[in-house]
Tab-separated table of C-alpha atoms in Angstrom:
chain	number	residue	atom	x	y	z
A	14	MET	CA	-17.210	-6.783	24.948
A	15	PRO	CA	-19.333	-3.819	25.597
A	16	ARG	CA	-22.929	-4.522	25.988
A	17	ILE	CA	-24.536	-1.150	26.646
A	18	LEU	CA	-27.904	-2.725	25.884
A	19	ALA	CA	-30.270	0.026	27.020
A	20	ALA	CA	-28.356	2.726	25.171
A	21	ILE	CA	-28.119	0.695	21.961
A	22	LEU	CA	-31.818	-0.214	21.985
A	23	ALA	CA	-32.898	3.362	22.683
A	24	ALA	CA	-30.676	4.717	19.921
A	25	LEU	CA	-31.913	2.227	17.354
A	26	LEU	CA	-35.557	2.813	18.237
A	27	THR	CA	-34.990	6.557	17.882
A	28	ALA	CA	-33.519	5.996	14.441
A	29	CYS	CA	-36.439	3.755	13.449
A	30	VAL	CA	-39.151	6.250	14.367
A	31	GLY	CA	-37.278	9.176	12.906
A	32	GLY	CA	-37.024	11.294	16.053
A	33	PRO	CA	-36.935	15.088	16.032
A	34	SER	CA	-35.261	16.307	12.857
A	35	SER	CA	-33.651	19.549	11.775
A	36	SER	CA	-36.124	21.959	10.263
A	37	SER	CA	-34.360	22.560	6.990
A	38	GLY	CA	-31.105	20.658	7.046
A	39	SER	CA	-29.327	23.842	8.139
A	40	GLY	CA	-29.466	23.656	11.949
A	41	SER	CA	-31.878	24.880	14.600
A	42	ALA	CA	-33.298	28.339	15.029
A	43	SER	CA	-31.687	28.696	18.440
A	44	GLY	CA	-28.255	29.198	16.908
A	45	CYS	CA	-24.939	27.344	17.108
A	46	VAL	CA	-21.235	27.930	17.600
A	47	PRO	CA	-19.621	29.107	14.317
A	48	GLY	CA	-17.349	26.388	12.959
A	49	SER	CA	-18.804	23.600	15.129
A	50	THR	CA	-20.058	20.451	13.425
A	51	ASN	CA	-23.102	18.218	13.751
A	52	LEU	CA	-23.628	14.635	12.587
A	53	CYS	CA	-26.534	14.053	10.213
A	54	HIS	CA	-28.235	11.361	8.123
A	55	CYS	CA	-28.204	11.578	4.330
A	56	SER	CA	-30.608	8.680	3.969
A	57	ALA	CA	-31.645	5.573	5.838
A	58	THR	CA	-28.226	4.062	5.166
A	59	GLN	CA	-25.936	7.015	4.518
A	60	THR	CA	-24.635	9.592	6.979
A	61	GLY	CA	-22.712	12.853	6.780
A	62	VAL	CA	-21.669	15.996	8.616
A	63	GLN	CA	-22.837	19.630	8.660
A	64	SER	CA	-21.065	22.759	9.921
A	65	CYS	CA	-22.387	25.826	11.750
A	66	ASN	CA	-22.550	28.937	9.550
A	67	ASP	CA	-20.192	31.838	10.219
A	68	ASP	CA	-23.061	33.962	11.588
A	69	GLY	CA	-24.000	31.242	14.089
A	70	LYS	CA	-27.615	31.206	12.853
A	71	GLY	CA	-27.788	27.713	11.445
A	72	TYR	CA	-25.977	24.777	9.873
A	73	THR	CA	-24.906	24.112	6.307
A	74	PRO	CA	-26.693	21.333	4.400
A	75	CYS	CA	-25.574	17.828	5.349
A	76	VAL	CA	-22.441	16.841	3.408
A	77	CYS	CA	-22.520	13.159	2.519
A	78	GLY	CA	-19.663	10.783	1.872
A	79	SER	CA	-20.120	11.097	-1.896
A	80	GLY	CA	-19.970	14.869	-1.754
A	81	GLY	CA	-23.736	15.411	-2.040
A	82	THR	CA	-26.104	16.851	0.530
A	83	ALA	CA	-28.888	15.267	2.501
A	84	ASN	CA	-32.546	15.974	2.101
A	85	PRO	CA	-33.910	18.284	4.792
A	86	GLY	CA	-35.165	16.519	7.875
A	87	ASP	CA	-33.108	13.326	7.424
A	88	ALA	CA	-31.025	13.760	10.573
A	89	SER	CA	-31.993	11.630	13.558
A	90	THR	CA	-31.598	13.225	16.956
A	91	ILE	CA	-30.518	11.627	20.226
A	92	THR	CA	-30.092	13.047	23.696
A	93	ALA	CA	-26.667	13.363	25.278
A	94	LYS	CA	-25.876	12.764	28.966
A	95	ASP	CA	-26.451	16.417	29.758
A	96	GLY	CA	-29.889	16.397	28.074
A	97	ALA	CA	-28.811	18.406	25.036
A	98	ALA	CA	-29.967	17.156	21.642
A	99	ASN	CA	-27.196	16.077	19.289
A	100	THR	CA	-27.411	14.508	15.839
A	101	SER	CA	-25.273	11.428	15.489
A	102	SER	CA	-23.906	9.078	12.835
A	103	ASP	CA	-20.872	6.966	12.131
A	104	THR	CA	-19.186	9.128	9.478
A	105	ALA	CA	-18.259	12.358	11.195
A	106	THR	CA	-14.736	13.696	10.800
A	107	ALA	CA	-12.433	11.684	13.045
A	108	PRO	CA	-11.265	13.594	16.123
A	109	THR	CA	-7.686	14.753	16.342
A	110	ASP	CA	-5.483	15.342	19.360
A	111	GLY	CA	-6.581	18.956	19.367
A	112	ASP	CA	-10.237	17.940	19.641
A	113	ALA	CA	-9.989	16.559	23.179
A	114	THR	CA	-12.275	18.176	25.739
A	115	ALA	CA	-11.555	18.905	29.400
A	116	ALA	CA	-13.312	15.737	30.421
A	117	ASN	CA	-12.598	12.207	31.526
A	118	PRO	CA	-15.227	10.150	29.668
A	119	ASP	CA	-14.797	7.199	32.013
A	120	ALA	CA	-14.566	9.003	35.355
A	121	SER	CA	-18.218	10.017	35.457
A	122	ASP	CA	-19.089	6.317	35.541
A	123	THR	CA	-16.663	5.297	38.282
A	124	GLY	CA	-17.625	3.574	41.493
A	125	THR	CA	-16.482	4.123	45.021
A	126	ALA	CA	-13.367	1.976	44.741
A	127	ILE	CA	-11.361	4.815	43.159
A	128	ASP	CA	-11.430	8.286	44.670
A	129	GLN	CA	-11.241	10.657	41.728
A	130	PRO	CA	-13.103	13.799	40.607
A	131	VAL	CA	-16.154	13.543	38.388
A	132	PHE	CA	-15.865	14.953	34.887
A	133	THR	CA	-18.543	14.952	32.215
A	134	LYS	CA	-17.955	14.797	28.506
A	135	ASP	CA	-19.504	17.383	26.183
A	136	LEU	CA	-19.653	15.603	22.837
A	137	THR	CA	-20.082	18.847	20.883
A	138	ALA	CA	-17.590	21.134	22.587
A	139	GLU	CA	-14.072	21.744	21.329
A	140	THR	CA	-11.090	23.136	23.224
A	141	GLU	CA	-7.680	24.300	22.109
A	142	ASP	CA	-5.763	22.358	24.749
A	143	ALA	CA	-6.075	18.612	25.283
A	144	ILE	CA	-6.274	17.496	28.886
A	145	ASP	CA	-3.446	15.516	30.500
A	146	TRP	CA	-5.427	12.355	31.187
A	147	SER	CA	-2.673	10.716	33.214
A	148	GLU	CA	-3.116	13.244	36.013
A	149	LEU	CA	-6.704	12.046	36.509
A	150	LEU	CA	-6.225	8.312	36.371
A	151	ASP	CA	-3.944	7.369	39.266
A	152	PRO	CA	-6.229	5.248	41.475
A	153	GLU	CA	-4.066	5.820	44.544
A	154	ASP	CA	-4.055	9.608	44.007
A	155	THR	CA	-0.308	9.742	44.685
A	156	GLY	CA	0.637	11.852	41.713
A	157	ALA	CA	2.319	8.886	40.055
A	158	VAL	CA	1.558	8.063	36.432
A	159	ASP	CA	0.966	4.452	35.410
A	160	THR	CA	2.842	3.577	32.240
A	161	GLY	CA	1.561	0.053	31.746
A	162	PRO	CA	2.707	-3.303	33.050
A	163	SER	CA	6.207	-3.572	34.482
A	164	THR	CA	8.331	-6.688	34.120
A	165	ALA	CA	7.392	-7.677	37.672
A	166	ASP	CA	3.711	-7.688	36.715
A	167	LEU	CA	4.136	-10.190	33.906
A	168	PRO	CA	3.756	-13.954	34.250
A	169	PRO	CA	6.790	-16.256	34.299
A	170	LYS	CA	8.597	-17.158	31.100
A	171	ASP	CA	7.236	-20.699	31.113
A	172	ALA	CA	3.631	-19.481	31.068
A	173	SER	CA	3.435	-19.976	27.310
A	174	SER	CA	5.417	-20.544	24.133
A	175	ASP	CA	8.732	-18.743	23.782
A	176	ASP	CA	7.698	-16.935	20.585
A	177	CYS	CA	5.370	-14.677	22.600
A	178	PRO	CA	6.447	-11.311	24.007
A	179	GLU	CA	5.846	-10.955	27.737
A	180	ARG	CA	3.146	-8.357	27.075
A	181	ALA	CA	1.116	-11.039	25.290
A	182	LYS	CA	0.767	-13.126	28.456
A	183	ILE	CA	-1.581	-10.923	30.496
A	184	VAL	CA	-5.137	-9.636	30.100
A	185	TYR	CA	-6.120	-6.281	28.591
A	186	VAL	CA	-9.420	-4.406	28.815
A	187	VAL	CA	-10.979	-1.425	27.059
A	188	THR	CA	-13.458	0.951	28.647
A	189	LYS	CA	-16.400	3.079	27.633
A	190	GLY	CA	-14.118	6.052	28.279
A	191	ASN	CA	-11.696	5.037	25.481
A	192	GLN	CA	-8.987	3.704	27.778
A	193	LEU	CA	-6.787	0.632	27.339
A	194	LEU	CA	-5.680	-1.000	30.588
A	195	SER	CA	-3.688	-4.095	31.459
A	196	PHE	CA	-5.008	-6.497	34.069
A	197	VAL	CA	-2.840	-8.981	35.970
A	198	PRO	CA	-5.341	-11.500	37.369
A	199	ASP	CA	-3.200	-13.110	40.062
A	200	LYS	CA	-2.581	-9.639	41.531
A	201	LEU	CA	-6.035	-8.214	40.713
A	202	GLN	CA	-4.189	-5.180	39.383
A	203	PHE	CA	-5.226	-2.779	36.625
A	204	LYS	CA	-2.764	-0.363	35.030
A	205	LEU	CA	-3.383	2.291	32.411
A	206	VAL	CA	-1.636	1.580	29.114
A	207	GLY	CA	-2.972	4.697	27.430
A	208	ASN	CA	-5.965	6.614	26.147
A	209	LEU	CA	-7.204	5.512	22.754
A	210	LYS	CA	-7.045	8.197	20.079
A	211	CYS	CA	-8.101	6.025	17.184
A	212	PRO	CA	-9.171	7.582	13.845
A	213	VAL	CA	-12.863	6.829	14.316
A	214	ALA	CA	-15.991	8.936	13.915
A	215	GLY	CA	-16.909	11.259	16.745
A	216	GLY	CA	-18.602	9.574	19.670
A	217	GLN	CA	-17.591	6.025	18.762
A	218	THR	CA	-16.342	3.952	21.710
A	219	PRO	CA	-14.828	0.467	22.161
A	220	PHE	CA	-17.309	-2.409	21.975
A	221	SER	CA	-15.143	-5.538	22.149
A	222	MET	CA	-11.529	-6.622	21.795
A	223	SER	CA	-9.035	-9.464	21.694
A	224	VAL	CA	-5.230	-9.787	21.690
A	225	ASP	CA	-3.025	-11.798	19.316
A	226	ARG	CA	0.262	-13.609	19.965
A	227	GLN	CA	2.244	-10.507	19.008
A	228	ALA	CA	0.476	-8.532	21.764
A	229	ASN	CA	-1.583	-6.498	19.288
A	230	ALA	CA	-5.082	-5.624	20.457
A	231	TRP	CA	-7.920	-5.731	17.928
A	232	VAL	CA	-10.733	-3.405	18.982
A	233	LEU	CA	-14.242	-3.079	17.536
A	234	PHE	CA	-15.899	0.327	17.955
A	235	VAL	CA	-19.600	1.163	18.180
A	236	SER	CA	-21.432	4.402	17.386
A	237	LEU	CA	-23.704	6.427	19.636
A	238	MET	CA	-26.596	5.046	17.592
A	239	GLY	CA	-25.585	1.475	18.476
A	240	GLN	CA	-24.242	0.636	15.024
A	241	GLY	CA	-21.085	-1.394	14.450
A	242	GLY	CA	-18.013	0.632	13.562
A	243	PRO	CA	-14.439	-0.036	12.438
A	244	VAL	CA	-11.946	-2.553	13.798
A	245	MET	CA	-8.674	-0.948	14.897
A	246	LYS	CA	-5.274	-2.507	15.570
A	247	VAL	CA	-3.986	-1.138	18.891
A	248	SER	CA	-0.575	-1.418	20.540
A	249	THR	CA	-0.625	-2.872	24.056
A	250	GLU	CA	2.616	-1.014	24.694
A	251	ASN	CA	1.350	2.555	24.310
A	252	ALA	CA	-2.276	2.340	23.031
A	253	ALA	CA	-1.300	3.694	19.596
A	254	CYS	CA	-3.992	2.974	16.978
A	255	GLN	CA	-3.662	1.760	13.423
A	256	ALA	CA	-6.589	1.738	10.992
A	257	THR	CA	-7.419	-1.475	9.116
A	258	ASN	CA	-9.244	-2.206	5.859
A	259	TYR	CA	-12.007	-4.054	7.698
A	260	GLN	CA	-15.340	-3.668	5.903
A	261	MET	CA	-18.155	-3.222	8.426
A	262	GLY	CA	-21.105	-5.596	8.503
A	263	GLN	CA	-19.555	-8.542	6.639
A	264	GLN	CA	-21.675	-11.708	6.846
A	265	GLY	CA	-24.090	-9.835	9.117
A	266	GLN	CA	-21.390	-9.378	11.759
A	267	GLU	CA	-21.960	-5.770	12.869
A	268	LEU	CA	-21.615	-6.155	16.650
A	269	PHE	CA	-19.617	-9.078	17.984
A	270	GLY	CA	-17.475	-10.445	20.760
A	271	MET	CA	-14.132	-11.915	19.776
A	272	GLY	CA	-11.360	-14.170	20.988
A	273	PHE	CA	-8.172	-15.761	19.623
A	274	SER	CA	-7.717	-19.520	19.908
A	275	SER	CA	-4.687	-21.543	18.801
A	276	ASP	CA	-5.169	-23.888	15.845
A	277	ALA	CA	-3.960	-26.859	17.909
A	278	PRO	CA	-2.714	-27.331	21.474
A	279	ALA	CA	0.587	-25.425	21.865
A	280	ALA	CA	0.475	-24.375	18.187
A	281	LEU	CA	2.129	-21.122	17.156
A	282	THR	CA	-0.759	-20.251	14.818
A	283	GLU	CA	-4.195	-19.023	15.832
A	284	LYS	CA	-7.502	-17.713	14.538
A	285	LEU	CA	-9.690	-14.824	15.654
A	286	PHE	CA	-13.232	-16.028	16.324
A	287	LEU	CA	-16.278	-13.743	16.304
A	288	ALA	CA	-19.735	-14.223	17.796
A	289	GLY	CA	-22.055	-11.542	16.488
A	290	THR	CA	-25.108	-10.360	14.623
A	291	THR	CA	-26.678	-7.210	13.198
A	292	SER	CA	-26.999	-4.122	15.361
A	293	PHE	CA	-30.791	-4.381	15.405
A	294	ASN	CA	-30.851	-8.076	16.303
A	295	PHE	CA	-28.299	-7.466	19.021
A	296	SER	CA	-30.436	-4.706	20.537
A	297	LEU	CA	-33.253	-7.244	20.851
A	298	GLN	CA	-30.878	-9.710	22.532
A	299	GLY	CA	-31.210	-12.070	19.588
A	300	SER	CA	-29.019	-15.039	18.729
A	301	CYS	CA	-25.540	-14.769	17.250
A	302	THR	CA	-23.445	-16.551	14.633
A	303	LEU	CA	-19.915	-17.901	15.074
A	304	ALA	CA	-17.394	-16.755	12.467
A	305	THR	CA	-13.695	-16.054	11.958
A	306	LEU	CA	-11.901	-12.858	10.975
A	307	ASP	CA	-8.613	-13.149	9.080
A	308	THR	CA	-6.486	-10.340	10.535
A	309	LYS	CA	-4.324	-10.240	7.379
A	310	THR	CA	-7.115	-9.879	4.825
A	311	MET	CA	-9.782	-8.626	7.286
A	312	VAL	CA	-12.298	-10.981	5.668
A	313	VAL	CA	-15.055	-12.602	7.754
A	314	GLN	CA	-16.081	-16.233	7.186
A	315	THR	CA	-19.218	-17.691	8.769
A	316	ILE	CA	-19.031	-21.005	10.656
A	317	ALA	CA	-22.511	-21.696	12.073
A	318	PRO	CA	-25.243	-20.149	14.237
A	319	LEU	CA	-24.902	-20.421	17.997
A	320	PRO	CA	-27.881	-21.994	19.807
A	321	LYS	CA	-30.671	-19.415	19.786
A	322	GLN	CA	-31.470	-19.752	23.472
A	323	LEU	CA	-27.964	-18.667	24.488
A	324	GLY	CA	-27.993	-15.161	23.010
A	325	CYS	CA	-24.762	-13.335	22.189
A	326	PRO	CA	-21.559	-14.011	24.138
A	327	ASP	CA	-18.186	-12.477	24.577
A	328	LEU	CA	-15.468	-14.926	23.549
A	329	SER	CA	-12.100	-16.001	24.899
A	330	GLY	CA	-9.743	-18.660	23.605
A	331	ASN	CA	-6.472	-20.152	24.796
A	332	GLY	CA	-3.317	-21.983	23.759
A	333	ASN	CA	-5.051	-25.349	24.143
A	334	ALA	CA	-7.097	-24.656	20.995
A	335	GLU	CA	-10.245	-24.156	23.083
A	336	LEU	CA	-12.933	-21.486	22.724
A	337	PHE	CA	-15.261	-20.273	25.475
A	338	GLY	CA	-18.205	-17.892	25.628
A	339	PHE	CA	-19.644	-15.839	28.491
A	340	PHE	CA	-23.446	-15.705	28.144
A	341	PRO	CA	-24.868	-13.298	30.773
A	342	GLN	CA	-28.371	-13.190	29.288
A	343	THR	CA	-29.294	-16.809	30.010
A	344	ASN	CA	-30.949	-17.770	33.295
A	345	PRO	CA	-28.711	-18.377	35.070
A	346	ALA	CA	-25.786	-16.729	33.303
A	347	GLN	CA	-23.169	-19.209	32.186
A	348	VAL	CA	-19.764	-19.830	30.647
A	349	VAL	CA	-19.813	-22.335	27.783
A	350	LYS	CA	-17.089	-24.259	25.982
A	351	ILE	CA	-17.892	-23.950	22.268
A	352	ASP	CA	-17.086	-26.355	19.425
A	353	LYS	CA	-15.126	-24.200	16.980
A	354	ALA	CA	-16.300	-26.229	13.975
A	355	THR	CA	-20.040	-26.396	14.721
A	356	ALA	CA	-20.733	-23.552	17.221
A	357	GLN	CA	-22.433	-26.093	19.493
A	358	PRO	CA	-21.928	-26.201	23.278
A	359	ILE	CA	-19.518	-28.815	24.636
A	360	LYS	CA	-19.685	-28.030	28.346
A	361	SER	CA	-21.172	-25.281	30.510
A	362	TRP	CA	-20.555	-23.728	33.925
A	363	PRO	CA	-23.637	-22.043	35.448
A	364	LEU	CA	-23.049	-18.882	37.453
A	365	PRO	CA	-24.779	-17.881	40.722
A	366	ASN	CA	-28.482	-17.163	40.304
A	367	GLY	CA	-29.250	-13.451	40.122
A	368	ALA	CA	-25.611	-12.357	40.293
A	369	PHE	CA	-25.582	-11.243	36.653
A	370	ALA	CA	-29.109	-9.863	36.341
A	371	GLY	CA	-29.786	-6.551	34.583
A	372	VAL	CA	-26.737	-6.864	32.358
A	373	GLU	CA	-25.489	-3.636	30.798
A	374	ALA	CA	-21.825	-4.264	29.928
A	375	TRP	CA	-19.753	-7.419	30.016
A	376	ALA	CA	-16.386	-8.821	28.949
A	377	PHE	CA	-14.508	-12.069	29.382
A	378	ALA	CA	-11.021	-13.624	29.433
A	379	GLN	CA	-9.476	-17.003	30.238
A	380	TRP	CA	-6.172	-16.820	32.128
A	381	GLY	CA	-4.209	-19.048	34.497
A	382	GLY	CA	-6.721	-21.870	34.544
A	383	LYS	CA	-9.646	-19.598	35.470
A	384	PHE	CA	-12.284	-17.538	33.728
A	385	TRP	CA	-12.299	-13.799	34.477
A	386	LEU	CA	-15.643	-12.052	34.060
A	387	PHE	CA	-16.025	-8.269	33.865
A	388	PHE	CA	-19.628	-7.297	34.518
A	389	LYS	CA	-21.774	-4.210	35.073
A	390	SER	CA	-25.507	-4.316	35.729
A	391	ASN	CA	-27.762	-1.355	34.984
A	392	GLY	CA	-27.713	-0.494	38.690
A	393	ASP	CA	-23.937	-0.538	39.155
A	394	LEU	CA	-21.704	2.515	39.025
A	395	SER	CA	-18.884	0.601	37.360
A	396	SER	CA	-17.771	-2.896	36.420
A	397	SER	CA	-16.888	-5.614	38.905
A	398	VAL	CA	-14.547	-8.568	38.383
A	399	TRP	CA	-15.516	-12.188	38.991
A	400	SER	CA	-13.413	-15.348	38.816
A	401	LEU	CA	-14.755	-18.787	37.916
A	402	ASP	CA	-12.791	-21.970	38.582
A	403	PRO	CA	-13.741	-24.495	35.875
A	404	VAL	CA	-12.459	-27.401	37.982
A	405	THR	CA	-14.647	-26.752	41.029
A	406	GLY	CA	-17.335	-24.619	39.382
A	407	ASN	CA	-16.943	-22.042	42.154
A	408	ALA	CA	-17.477	-18.388	41.196
A	409	ALA	CA	-16.696	-15.346	43.335
A	410	LYS	CA	-16.682	-11.573	42.992
A	411	VAL	CA	-13.029	-10.611	43.550
A	412	LEU	CA	-13.201	-6.863	42.778
A	413	ALA	CA	-16.224	-4.602	43.205
A	414	ASN	CA	-16.637	-1.175	41.591
A	415	THR	CA	-13.390	-1.056	39.613
A	416	GLY	CA	-14.017	2.564	38.687
A	417	HIS	CA	-14.270	1.686	34.992
A	418	ILE	CA	-17.062	0.599	32.679
A	419	ILE	CA	-15.269	-2.291	30.989
A	420	THR	CA	-16.695	-3.013	27.550
A	421	GLY	CA	-14.143	-5.462	26.206
A	422	ALA	CA	-11.429	-7.819	27.410
A	423	GLY	CA	-8.738	-9.639	25.487
A	424	VAL	CA	-6.103	-12.262	26.120
A	425	SER	CA	-3.842	-14.002	23.638
A	426	SER	CA	-3.271	-17.713	23.154
A	427	CYS	CA	0.124	-17.112	24.812
A	428	ALA	CA	-1.478	-16.678	28.236
A	429	PRO	CA	-1.009	-19.410	30.852
A	430	THR	CA	-3.661	-22.107	30.860
A	431	GLU	CA	-2.557	-23.873	34.025
A	432	ALA	CA	-3.511	-22.672	37.487
A	433	VAL	CA	-1.516	-19.688	38.751
A	434	LYS	CA	-1.436	-18.835	42.448
A	435	GLY	CA	-3.746	-15.930	43.194
A	436	PRO	CA	-7.354	-15.056	44.121
């Protein structure tokens, strides 16, 4: 579950105070690239898109979702990584395969564990040729291309119920750079499944995810302005995306962590639980509410508020009908077993003091009798991986600087719940 707290707070504060706006709704006086587009705000709640004029001397009026135009000066402006000002919203035309830039959006945030070149992403540029991402993502730099988990990487057949495909028995993560990777905990091994090319607005990135018993990943996206976006159904076989009819912001659930939990121990049915709140409340590290999302109807139903002092967690369930939350904002950070009917804590496991300070991004999965924590502080180059043994309470960092900013993790209720030999 991505928790890019500083970026979300800064974006929301910029939107609240208005920020620098376009002078007339038609672009800046410094010119633009003919045919390029800019995101813009039609009102406080409505967004649109504007295009650069053919003469390159300004932008067209903001085109809103209803076909109208925005009032001049409604666009909020944020600053990209390279310092250039860009207007942003959630309703820009979704990028196509031909819109990819010669950039690896995750590589610029990598740590020292993976030796790969640094690429930066220009959010406004367009190129005719999409880059071959696979050539940039081999951590061993051998020229080989990872194609996802092999049969040897998967857990044994008896790890879960027989109705589950083998792909549903391992952990998956999404990154700030729009990548889906598998993670085999007992081998501490990541493999690239694919690069996400979901039909979302420009600049939106994965925020959180979970995986169902059919090995489908459900991924929530977030905008550059820190606002909740769509939920996409993603294949864990090839990272192919499928849009859903999920309506954003239901029951106040704009940004949330999520996790599947079986309806009863060893049951073949499960529910997707959410722990979330509004974008603004999340930016202030406020409390969250427990809810469920029906993946057939895409309707959210509220259960109860989580204890206010805990903040907002990422969630992970299992085949024993249990639900757990990773709360990195408490002091100390902790993993909590949550009552699915009342949202109240049942048991907690405190984590080492100071180890999870300065949280920026975090994610969470239960697998093989252990909790697996993916964490990045605001001083880290990339995410690290921790394991927590709920029997002994011992926690240890097992991978440092993975080379990825991991914003979400998911595991199905098919995954093994008993101890598996490994780190």
